[in-house]
Structures are given as structure tokens and as C-alpha cells.
PDB file of C-alpha atoms in Angstrom:
ATOM      1  CA  UNK Z   1     -33.825  21.243  78.330  1.00 91.00           C
ATOM      2  CA  UNK Z   2     -32.448  17.908  77.062  1.00 91.00           C
ATOM      3  CA  UNK Z   3     -36.107  16.662  77.155  1.00 93.00           C
ATOM      4  CA  UNK Z   4     -37.322  19.497  75.000  1.00 94.00           C
ATOM      5  CA  UNK Z   5     -34.974  19.001  72.591  1.00 92.00           C
ATOM      6  CA  UNK Z   6     -35.491  15.364  72.373  1.00 93.00           C
ATOM      7  CA  UNK Z   7     -39.093  16.203  71.942  1.00 95.00           C
ATOM      8  CA  UNK Z   8     -38.272  18.706  68.845  1.00 93.00           C
ATOM      9  CA  UNK Z   9     -39.194  21.743  71.013  1.00 95.00           C
ATOM     10  CA  UNK Z  10     -37.236  24.638  69.159  1.00 95.00           C
ATOM     11  CA  UNK Z  11     -34.578  26.124  71.668  1.00 96.00           C
ATOM     12  CA  UNK Z  12     -33.143  29.388  71.162  1.00 95.00           C
ATOM     13  CA  UNK Z  13     -30.248  30.869  72.709  1.00 94.00           C
ATOM     14  CA  UNK Z  14     -30.729  34.235  74.416  1.00 88.00           C
ATOM     15  CA  UNK Z  15     -29.776  35.807  77.684  1.00 84.00           C
ATOM     16  CA  UNK Z  16     -31.396  38.413  79.976  1.00 79.00           C
ATOM     17  CA  UNK Z  17     -28.530  40.734  79.509  1.00 79.00           C
ATOM     18  CA  UNK Z  18     -29.442  44.173  80.733  1.00 80.00           C
ATOM     19  CA  UNK Z  19     -30.623  43.024  84.062  1.00 82.00           C
ATOM     20  CA  UNK Z  20     -28.531  43.695  87.050  1.00 85.00           C
ATOM     21  CA  UNK Z  21     -25.540  41.478  86.960  1.00 79.00           C
ATOM     22  CA  UNK Z  22     -26.102  40.172  83.383  1.00 81.00           C
ATOM     23  CA  UNK Z  23     -23.744  41.982  81.219  1.00 80.00           C
ATOM     24  CA  UNK Z  24     -24.051  42.194  77.325  1.00 80.00           C
ATOM     25  CA  UNK Z  25     -21.379  40.357  76.228  1.00 79.00           C
ATOM     26  CA  UNK Z  26     -20.167  37.880  79.209  1.00 83.00           C
ATOM     27  CA  UNK Z  27     -23.787  36.888  79.750  1.00 88.00           C
ATOM     28  CA  UNK Z  28     -23.602  34.759  76.502  1.00 89.00           C
ATOM     29  CA  UNK Z  29     -20.907  32.736  77.726  1.00 91.00           C
ATOM     30  CA  UNK Z  30     -22.827  31.638  80.921  1.00 90.00           C
ATOM     31  CA  UNK Z  31     -25.722  30.622  78.703  1.00 92.00           C
ATOM     32  CA  UNK Z  32     -23.908  28.794  76.152  1.00 94.00           C
ATOM     33  CA  UNK Z  33     -22.475  26.528  79.092  1.00 95.00           C
ATOM     34  CA  UNK Z  34     -25.702  26.260  80.842  1.00 94.00           C
ATOM     35  CA  UNK Z  35     -27.475  24.730  77.927  1.00 95.00           C
ATOM     36  CA  UNK Z  36     -24.386  22.336  77.473  1.00 96.00           C
ATOM     37  CA  UNK Z  37     -24.324  21.445  81.083  1.00 96.00           C
ATOM     38  CA  UNK Z  38     -28.459  20.908  80.748  1.00 96.00           C
ATOM     39  CA  UNK Z  39     -27.557  18.046  78.530  1.00 95.00           C
ATOM     40  CA  UNK Z  40     -27.450  19.716  74.877  1.00 96.00           C
ATOM     41  CA  UNK Z  41     -24.714  18.834  72.773  1.00 96.00           C
ATOM     42  CA  UNK Z  42     -22.436  21.545  71.722  1.00 97.00           C
ATOM     43  CA  UNK Z  43     -23.870  21.288  68.180  1.00 96.00           C
ATOM     44  CA  UNK Z  44     -27.367  21.542  69.617  1.00 96.00           C
ATOM     45  CA  UNK Z  45     -26.234  24.873  71.307  1.00 96.00           C
ATOM     46  CA  UNK Z  46     -24.747  25.989  68.086  1.00 95.00           C
ATOM     47  CA  UNK Z  47     -27.851  25.477  66.226  1.00 95.00           C
ATOM     48  CA  UNK Z  48     -29.973  27.175  68.983  1.00 96.00           C
ATOM     49  CA  UNK Z  49     -27.504  30.234  68.827  1.00 94.00           C
ATOM     50  CA  UNK Z  50     -27.767  30.498  65.022  1.00 93.00           C
ATOM     51  CA  UNK Z  51     -30.700  29.322  63.023  1.00 94.00           C
ATOM     52  CA  UNK Z  52     -33.222  28.812  65.722  1.00 95.00           C
ATOM     53  CA  UNK Z  53     -32.592  32.108  67.220  1.00 94.00           C
ATOM     54  CA  UNK Z  54     -33.077  33.846  63.923  1.00 93.00           C
ATOM     55  CA  UNK Z  55     -36.232  32.003  63.543  1.00 95.00           C
ATOM     56  CA  UNK Z  56     -37.752  33.035  66.874  1.00 95.00           C
ATOM     57  CA  UNK Z  57     -36.616  36.526  66.008  1.00 93.00           C
ATOM     58  CA  UNK Z  58     -38.446  36.713  62.727  1.00 95.00           C
ATOM     59  CA  UNK Z  59     -35.176  36.963  60.878  1.00 93.00           C
ATOM     60  CA  UNK Z  60     -35.057  33.912  58.853  1.00 89.00           C
ATOM     61  CA  UNK Z  61     -32.711  35.828  56.219  1.00 89.00           C
ATOM     62  CA  UNK Z  62     -30.125  35.341  59.237  1.00 88.00           C
ATOM     63  CA  UNK Z  63     -28.887  32.255  60.896  1.00 89.00           C
ATOM     64  CA  UNK Z  64     -27.212  29.780  58.310  1.00 90.00           C
ATOM     65  CA  UNK Z  65     -24.668  30.177  55.839  1.00 87.00           C
ATOM     66  CA  UNK Z  66     -26.898  29.937  52.789  1.00 88.00           C
ATOM     67  CA  UNK Z  67     -26.828  31.575  49.355  1.00 89.00           C
ATOM     68  CA  UNK Z  68     -28.833  34.784  49.748  1.00 83.00           C
ATOM     69  CA  UNK Z  69     -28.654  35.373  53.249  1.00 84.00           C
ATOM     70  CA  UNK Z  70     -26.510  37.852  55.151  1.00 80.00           C
ATOM     71  CA  UNK Z  71     -23.509  36.000  56.359  1.00 78.00           C
ATOM     72  CA  UNK Z  72     -22.166  37.602  59.384  1.00 84.00           C
ATOM     73  CA  UNK Z  73     -20.007  34.932  61.174  1.00 87.00           C
ATOM     74  CA  UNK Z  74     -17.308  34.287  63.918  1.00 89.00           C
ATOM     75  CA  UNK Z  75     -14.110  32.577  63.165  1.00 92.00           C
ATOM     76  CA  UNK Z  76     -12.967  30.569  66.240  1.00 94.00           C
ATOM     77  CA  UNK Z  77      -9.604  28.785  66.811  1.00 94.00           C
ATOM     78  CA  UNK Z  78     -11.550  25.978  68.427  1.00 96.00           C
ATOM     79  CA  UNK Z  79     -14.380  23.759  67.291  1.00 96.00           C
ATOM     80  CA  UNK Z  80     -17.750  24.710  68.607  1.00 95.00           C
ATOM     81  CA  UNK Z  81     -19.259  21.198  67.859  1.00 95.00           C
ATOM     82  CA  UNK Z  82     -16.797  19.788  70.589  1.00 96.00           C
ATOM     83  CA  UNK Z  83     -17.506  22.395  73.558  1.00 96.00           C
ATOM     84  CA  UNK Z  84     -19.182  25.522  73.899  1.00 95.00           C
ATOM     85  CA  UNK Z  85     -16.103  27.013  75.469  1.00 95.00           C
ATOM     86  CA  UNK Z  86     -14.734  27.418  71.701  1.00 95.00           C
ATOM     87  CA  UNK Z  87     -16.629  30.460  71.546  1.00 92.00           C
ATOM     88  CA  UNK Z  88     -14.151  31.896  74.079  1.00 92.00           C
ATOM     89  CA  UNK Z  89     -11.435  31.496  71.073  1.00 93.00           C
ATOM     90  CA  UNK Z  90     -12.549  34.142  68.922  1.00 91.00           C
ATOM     91  CA  UNK Z  91     -10.037  35.196  66.213  1.00 92.00           C
ATOM     92  CA  UNK Z  92     -11.839  37.049  63.504  1.00 93.00           C
ATOM     93  CA  UNK Z  93     -15.481  38.374  63.053  1.00 92.00           C
ATOM     94  CA  UNK Z  94     -16.942  39.014  59.378  1.00 90.00           C
ATOM     95  CA  UNK Z  95     -19.733  41.669  59.446  1.00 84.00           C
ATOM     96  CA  UNK Z  96     -21.212  43.599  56.906  1.00 81.00           C
ATOM     97  CA  UNK Z  97     -18.783  42.495  54.528  1.00 83.00           C
ATOM     98  CA  UNK Z  98     -15.516  43.238  56.713  1.00 88.00           C
ATOM     99  CA  UNK Z  99     -13.343  40.696  57.991  1.00 92.00           C
ATOM    100  CA  UNK Z 100     -11.763  41.978  61.594  1.00 92.00           C
ATOM    101  CA  UNK Z 101      -9.271  40.968  63.777  1.00 90.00           C
ATOM    102  CA  UNK Z 102      -9.932  40.209  67.608  1.00 85.00           C
ATOM    103  CA  UNK Z 103      -7.265  43.364  67.934  1.00 88.00           C
ATOM    104  CA  UNK Z 104      -9.299  45.371  65.319  1.00 89.00           C
ATOM    105  CA  UNK Z 105     -12.492  44.706  67.458  1.00 83.00           C
ATOM    106  CA  UNK Z 106     -10.631  45.749  70.938  1.00 85.00           C
ATOM    107  CA  UNK Z 107      -8.985  48.865  69.307  1.00 88.00           C
ATOM    108  CA  UNK Z 108     -12.800  49.771  67.788  1.00 83.00           C
ATOM    109  CA  UNK Z 109     -14.048  49.228  71.435  1.00 81.00           C
ATOM    110  CA  UNK Z 110     -11.543  51.707  73.054  1.00 84.00           C
ATOM    111  CA  UNK Z 111     -11.486  54.453  70.640  1.00 79.00           C
ATOM    112  CA  UNK Z 112     -13.581  57.323  71.987  1.00 78.00           C
ATOM    113  CA  UNK Z 113     -16.677  58.142  69.877  1.00 75.00           C
ATOM    114  CA  UNK Z 114     -16.093  61.025  67.132  1.00 75.00           C
ATOM    115  CA  UNK Z 115     -17.324  64.369  68.158  1.00 74.00           C
ATOM    116  CA  UNK Z 116     -20.696  65.374  66.284  1.00 75.00           C
ATOM    117  CA  UNK Z 117     -20.095  67.717  63.484  1.00 75.00           C
ATOM    118  CA  UNK Z 118     -20.835  71.578  63.933  1.00 69.00           C
TER     119      UNK Z 118
END
């Protein structure tokens, strides 16, 4: 992976989530750590997870904090350019113009879905 990055091959972060024992959510942390362990810098992993991943999906309106682009983002209490473990220090999520704390997100995750209207 490090040699590919040195050769300017685009590297996008992704997981095989959905396969047995590869759970949505936790799998991304394993992938972040694996990319760093393979020799990418945390900054290179950040780019792989954002702008390069958006390009790979054909969604270049995402992936960077640029005027005119959608700007969903994570607010961490640790520096993601220092270590990929920073992503485990989530404090806020800005999505669709709403800022939500980790407590808000946990409450949403445990709230049963509303019953459909009759």
C-alpha cells in the first residue's frame, strides 16, 4: 500500500462491511488502522477516507471542505493527522446542516422507529 501511494496510485478507504464478521461501523476503524500499519501516514489515510473515496464513488461534490460542496463532517477531540485512533474520539457530527453530539446520536440509535401512519 505504501508503494502504491508513493507511485501516486489513488487509494480510497473502504470496507467489506456486510460480509460475515465485518460489521458496519466497527469495520471502518480496523481499515483505518490497517492502512496506517501498512505504511500510510495518518494524513494520507484521511485523504483516502474523504476526497479520494468521494472521487471513487463519482461524488466529487463531497469529500473536501470547499465552498459549494456538501459539508458533512466529524468533530474529533484528537488530531486525525497524528494517528488514525483519533477517529475513536468522536464528539460531534455535522450532517445535513445539523450539529449532533455523540449523546444525541446514541439516543437516536436506541430510539425505536415510529409506527407508520394509518
